[in-house]
Every structure is written in C-alpha cells, then in structure tokens.
Amino acid sequence: MKRLPLLLAAALFLSSQAARAQTLDIIGSAWAPYQMMEKDTPAGLGTEVIQQVIKKMGASCTFRLIPWERCIREYERGDADAIYLISPNPERKKFLIFPETPIVTSTYVFFIRKDAGKKLRFDSYRDLAGHTVGITSGYSYSPEFWEGVKSSAGVQSTSTDEQNFLKLANGRFDYFPCDVYVGADLIRKLGIEDKVTFLDKPVLRKDYFIAFCINSKFPKLPDFTSRFDSALREFVSSQGYREIMKKYLP
C-alpha cells in the first residue's frame, strides 16, 4: 500500500513531462501583420493560424520574436523547435523540415520614393538598369529575383525592413522589395507615408510556412510535422481560417 503514493507521484511526473514535451517553442521575427506582439501577447495572422492548429492537435506552443539573423542561428543549432514564417530553399532544408501546406501566400512589390514619380517603373527587371536596390539580409526572395537584380546598378543589404524603408525614404537606393501588407504597415508606423509608395506590379509571390528544426529535442518531430500538416490543410479550408485572413488582410 505504501507504494501507491509513489506510483501516483511517478505517473503525475511522467504526465507533466509529456505535456511539457508537447509544448512547441516557436521563434520568428516581427513581421506585421503576420507576426507581432500586441501588449506583450503574440498576435498576427500566422500566429493565430498556428495557435488554432496546435490547439486542435491537443498540443501547446509558445512564441518568441527575435531578430531574423538570430532566428537563423537558433534554428541551425536546434535552440528552438520551429520557426515561422519562412520559405524553403536548399540551405534551409539542411536544418528545417517543411510541411507541404503553407500558412499564407505573400505578394512582394517594389517600394519607391514618391518624389521619384514617373521616373521609376517595374514592367520587367530591365527597368532596374541604372538604379540601386535595397534588400534585407537573410531573406531568400526568389531565384528569379536574384537573377533579375543583376540588371541593377547595385544591391545594398541591411539587417531589417525598417532600416531599409528609412534608407529608401532618405534616397540611399531606388527600389526596395517587400510584402505589400508588411510594407504598408511599416511606412505607416515609421511616419513616412508622405515619402514612400509602391508600384502595383508584383515582384514575386511566395509561400510562407512554419518549419520544424531538425536539431531540436522535440520528440518524434517528423511525425509531429506530418500531423501538423494534415491539421493545417484541414484548417485552411475552414471558416476559421477565412476569418483570420479577413481580420489581418482586409
């Protein structure tokens, strides 16, 4: 009889350990309206979609928003269990498992200074000839983009989108590619709406995912990734997903 309390304590301990094991540590970089903090609470389109899917799976998750280049170091070392939102490329696939279903598809456009007026256009990458382009370091963009910017007069790399928008507003370069919603949000927050606008023609469209860190200690990660993909695929066809999209991308 004396063993019963010990057995119960052991069972409770193992149960609590299993629950903690199912808490996914997710990192990302602030990228409103997709991922951001509101009054110290994680928010954004991608955040809410992931929260809903993880909840339906009977698991839990936490979010940490950190600088993008630190995100890269953490997912390579396995210091986190997953990263969002991120697009696949061969280098990233060395460290990350990508589900088949994206969280969202993003449209990038070129932002330019308003005083450039009709001087700048984008019908093809040939229009970049004689002009400079700003990029954010660590971003993958697309193979077509990297090939296209070879037509430009030069590329300048900066560590954040915010810095790039300020440089653009100050005339440090001519074109800056950014997700259309992210860019609109940033120029509003930076107070440069009177200086910066964007060209309508899309530069690229790309899918963004949550990806799972191969080097993390999360148990049975490939199986979890597969189950997450199935749950996400079901959720993106639901009314709940459409409501989240409407909330953040009106």
Coordinates of C-alpha atoms in Angstrom, one line a residue:
M1 CA 0.0 0.0 0.0
K2 CA 2.9 2.4 0.7
R3 CA 3.9 2.1 -2.9
L4 CA 0.7 3.6 -4.2
P5 CA 1.5 7.3 -3.4
L6 CA 4.9 6.8 -5.0
L7 CA 3.3 5.3 -8.1
L8 CA 0.8 8.1 -8.3
A9 CA 3.6 10.7 -8.0
A10 CA 5.6 9.0 -10.7
A11 CA 2.6 8.9 -13.0
L12 CA 1.9 12.6 -12.4
F13 CA 5.6 13.4 -13.0
L14 CA 5.6 11.5 -16.3
S15 CA 2.3 13.1 -17.4
S16 CA 3.7 16.6 -16.7
Q17 CA 6.9 15.7 -18.6
A18 CA 4.8 14.5 -21.6
A19 CA 2.7 17.7 -21.5
R20 CA 5.9 19.9 -21.5
A21 CA 7.3 17.8 -24.3
Q22 CA 4.3 18.7 -26.4
T23 CA 4.9 22.5 -25.9
L24 CA 6.4 23.7 -29.1
D25 CA 9.0 26.6 -28.8
I26 CA 8.4 28.6 -31.9
I27 CA 10.6 31.5 -33.0
G28 CA 10.1 34.2 -35.6
S29 CA 10.9 37.8 -36.3
A30 CA 8.3 40.7 -36.1
W31 CA 6.7 41.0 -39.4
A32 CA 3.3 42.6 -39.0
P33 CA 0.5 41.8 -39.9
Y34 CA 1.7 38.2 -40.0
Q35 CA 3.6 38.0 -36.7
M36 CA 3.9 40.7 -34.0
M37 CA 3.4 41.5 -30.3
E38 CA 0.3 43.3 -29.0
K39 CA 0.6 44.3 -25.4
D40 CA 3.2 41.6 -24.8
T41 CA 0.9 39.0 -26.4
P42 CA 1.8 37.2 -29.6
A43 CA -0.5 38.2 -32.4
G44 CA -0.8 38.3 -36.2
L45 CA -2.2 36.2 -39.0
G46 CA 0.5 33.5 -38.9
T47 CA 0.5 33.4 -35.1
E48 CA -3.3 32.9 -34.8
V49 CA -3.3 30.2 -37.5
I50 CA -0.6 28.2 -35.8
Q51 CA -2.2 28.6 -32.4
Q52 CA -5.5 27.2 -33.7
V53 CA -3.9 24.3 -35.5
I54 CA -1.7 23.4 -32.5
K55 CA -4.8 23.6 -30.2
K56 CA -6.7 21.2 -32.5
M57 CA -3.8 18.8 -32.2
G58 CA -4.1 18.7 -28.4
A59 CA -0.6 20.3 -28.0
S60 CA 0.5 23.8 -27.0
C61 CA 3.1 26.3 -28.1
T62 CA 5.0 29.4 -27.2
F63 CA 6.2 32.2 -29.4
R64 CA 9.5 34.2 -29.3
L65 CA 10.0 37.1 -31.7
I66 CA 13.7 37.9 -32.2
P67 CA 15.9 39.4 -34.9
W68 CA 15.9 37.4 -38.1
E69 CA 19.6 36.7 -38.1
R70 CA 19.4 35.3 -34.6
C71 CA 16.5 33.2 -35.8
I72 CA 18.8 31.6 -38.3
R73 CA 21.4 30.8 -35.7
E74 CA 18.8 29.3 -33.3
Y75 CA 17.2 27.0 -35.9
E76 CA 20.6 25.8 -37.1
R77 CA 21.6 24.9 -33.6
G78 CA 18.2 23.5 -32.6
D79 CA 17.8 26.0 -29.9
A80 CA 14.1 26.3 -30.9
D81 CA 11.6 23.7 -32.1
A82 CA 10.1 25.6 -35.0
I83 CA 10.3 28.9 -36.9
Y84 CA 7.7 30.9 -38.7
L85 CA 7.1 32.4 -41.2
I86 CA 9.8 31.1 -43.6
S87 CA 10.1 30.0 -47.2
P88 CA 12.1 26.9 -48.2
N89 CA 15.4 26.9 -50.0
P90 CA 18.1 24.2 -50.3
E91 CA 20.3 25.8 -47.5
R92 CA 17.4 26.0 -45.0
K93 CA 16.3 22.4 -45.8
K94 CA 19.6 21.3 -44.2
F95 CA 18.2 22.4 -40.9
L96 CA 14.4 22.5 -41.2
I97 CA 11.5 20.2 -42.1
F98 CA 8.9 22.0 -44.1
P99 CA 5.3 20.8 -44.2
E100 CA 3.5 20.7 -47.6
T101 CA 0.9 23.3 -46.7
P102 CA 1.8 27.0 -46.3
I103 CA 0.4 29.3 -43.7
V104 CA -0.1 32.1 -46.3
T105 CA 1.0 33.2 -49.8
S106 CA 2.7 36.6 -49.8
T107 CA 2.9 39.1 -52.6
Y108 CA 6.0 41.3 -52.9
V109 CA 6.1 44.7 -54.7
F110 CA 8.7 47.3 -55.1
F111 CA 8.5 50.3 -52.8
I112 CA 9.9 53.6 -54.2
R113 CA 10.1 57.2 -53.1
K114 CA 7.1 59.3 -54.0
D115 CA 9.3 62.1 -55.5
A116 CA 10.6 59.5 -58.0
G117 CA 7.3 59.9 -59.7
K118 CA 7.2 58.6 -63.2
K119 CA 11.0 58.1 -63.3
L120 CA 10.8 54.6 -61.8
R121 CA 8.7 51.7 -63.1
F122 CA 8.7 48.0 -63.0
D123 CA 7.4 46.1 -66.0
S124 CA 10.5 43.9 -66.1
Y125 CA 13.8 43.6 -64.4
R126 CA 15.3 45.6 -67.2
D127 CA 13.7 48.6 -65.6
L128 CA 16.3 48.3 -62.7
A129 CA 19.1 49.3 -65.1
G130 CA 21.0 52.3 -63.7
H131 CA 19.2 52.1 -60.3
T132 CA 20.0 50.6 -56.9
V133 CA 18.0 48.1 -54.9
G134 CA 17.8 47.6 -51.2
I135 CA 17.4 44.1 -49.7
T136 CA 17.1 42.7 -46.2
S137 CA 20.0 40.4 -45.2
G138 CA 19.0 36.8 -44.6
Y139 CA 15.9 36.9 -46.8
S140 CA 15.7 34.4 -49.6
Y141 CA 13.4 36.3 -52.0
S142 CA 13.4 34.1 -55.1
P143 CA 15.8 32.7 -57.8
E144 CA 14.2 35.0 -60.4
F145 CA 14.6 38.0 -58.2
W146 CA 18.4 37.3 -57.6
E147 CA 18.8 36.8 -61.4
G148 CA 16.8 39.9 -62.1
V149 CA 18.6 42.3 -59.8
K150 CA 21.8 41.6 -61.8
S151 CA 20.4 44.2 -64.2
S152 CA 20.5 46.9 -61.5
A153 CA 23.3 49.3 -60.7
G154 CA 23.9 47.6 -57.4
V155 CA 22.4 46.0 -54.3
Q156 CA 22.6 47.2 -50.7
S157 CA 21.9 44.9 -47.8
T158 CA 20.6 46.0 -44.4
S159 CA 19.6 43.9 -41.5
T160 CA 15.9 44.9 -41.1
D161 CA 13.0 46.0 -43.2
E162 CA 12.6 49.1 -41.0
Q163 CA 16.1 50.3 -41.7
N164 CA 15.6 49.7 -45.4
F165 CA 12.5 51.8 -45.5
L166 CA 14.3 54.7 -43.8
K167 CA 17.1 54.4 -46.2
L168 CA 14.7 54.4 -49.1
A169 CA 12.9 57.5 -47.8
N170 CA 16.3 59.2 -47.5
G171 CA 17.3 58.4 -51.1
R172 CA 20.0 55.8 -50.3
F173 CA 18.7 53.5 -53.0
D174 CA 15.8 53.5 -55.5
Y175 CA 13.8 50.2 -55.1
F176 CA 13.0 48.0 -52.1
P177 CA 11.1 44.8 -52.4
C178 CA 8.7 43.9 -49.5
D179 CA 5.5 42.1 -48.9
V180 CA 2.8 44.7 -49.8
Y181 CA 1.0 44.4 -46.4
V182 CA 4.2 44.4 -44.3
G183 CA 5.4 47.5 -46.3
A184 CA 2.2 49.4 -45.8
D185 CA 2.2 48.7 -42.1
L186 CA 5.9 49.8 -41.7
I187 CA 5.7 53.1 -43.7
R188 CA 2.7 54.0 -41.5
K189 CA 4.5 53.2 -38.3
L190 CA 7.6 55.0 -39.4
G191 CA 5.7 58.1 -40.4
I192 CA 7.0 58.1 -44.0
E193 CA 3.7 57.7 -45.9
D194 CA 4.3 61.1 -47.5
K195 CA 7.7 59.9 -48.8
V196 CA 7.2 56.3 -49.8
T197 CA 4.8 54.4 -52.1
F198 CA 4.8 51.2 -54.1
L199 CA 4.5 50.0 -57.7
D200 CA 1.5 47.8 -58.5
K201 CA 3.1 45.0 -60.5
P202 CA 4.1 42.1 -58.2
V203 CA 7.8 41.4 -57.9
L204 CA 7.3 37.8 -56.7
R205 CA 4.8 35.6 -54.9
K206 CA 5.9 33.1 -52.4
D207 CA 4.5 30.6 -49.8
Y208 CA 5.4 31.0 -46.2
F209 CA 5.4 28.1 -43.7
I210 CA 6.1 27.1 -40.2
A211 CA 9.2 24.9 -40.4
F212 CA 10.4 22.4 -37.8
C213 CA 14.0 22.4 -36.6
I214 CA 15.8 19.1 -37.3
N215 CA 18.3 19.6 -34.4
S216 CA 15.7 20.4 -31.8
K217 CA 14.9 17.9 -28.9
F218 CA 11.2 17.9 -29.7
P219 CA 10.1 14.2 -29.6
K220 CA 9.1 12.4 -32.8
L221 CA 9.5 15.6 -34.9
P222 CA 8.9 14.1 -38.3
D223 CA 5.6 12.5 -37.1
F224 CA 4.5 15.8 -35.5
T225 CA 5.3 17.7 -38.7
S226 CA 3.1 15.2 -40.7
R227 CA 0.3 15.5 -38.2
F228 CA 0.6 19.3 -38.2
D229 CA 0.4 19.4 -42.0
S230 CA -2.8 17.4 -42.0
A231 CA -4.4 19.6 -39.4
L232 CA -3.3 22.8 -41.2
R233 CA -4.6 21.5 -44.5
E234 CA -8.0 21.0 -42.9
F235 CA -7.9 24.3 -41.2
V236 CA -7.1 26.5 -44.2
S237 CA -10.3 25.3 -45.9
S238 CA -12.3 26.3 -42.8
Q239 CA -14.3 29.4 -42.0
G240 CA -12.0 30.0 -39.1
Y241 CA -9.0 30.5 -41.5
R242 CA -11.1 32.8 -43.7
E243 CA -12.0 34.9 -40.6
I244 CA -8.3 35.3 -39.6
M245 CA -7.4 36.3 -43.2
K246 CA -10.2 38.9 -43.2
K247 CA -9.1 40.2 -39.8
Y248 CA -5.4 40.9 -40.8
L249 CA -5.6 41.3 -44.6
P250 CA -8.9 43.2 -45.1

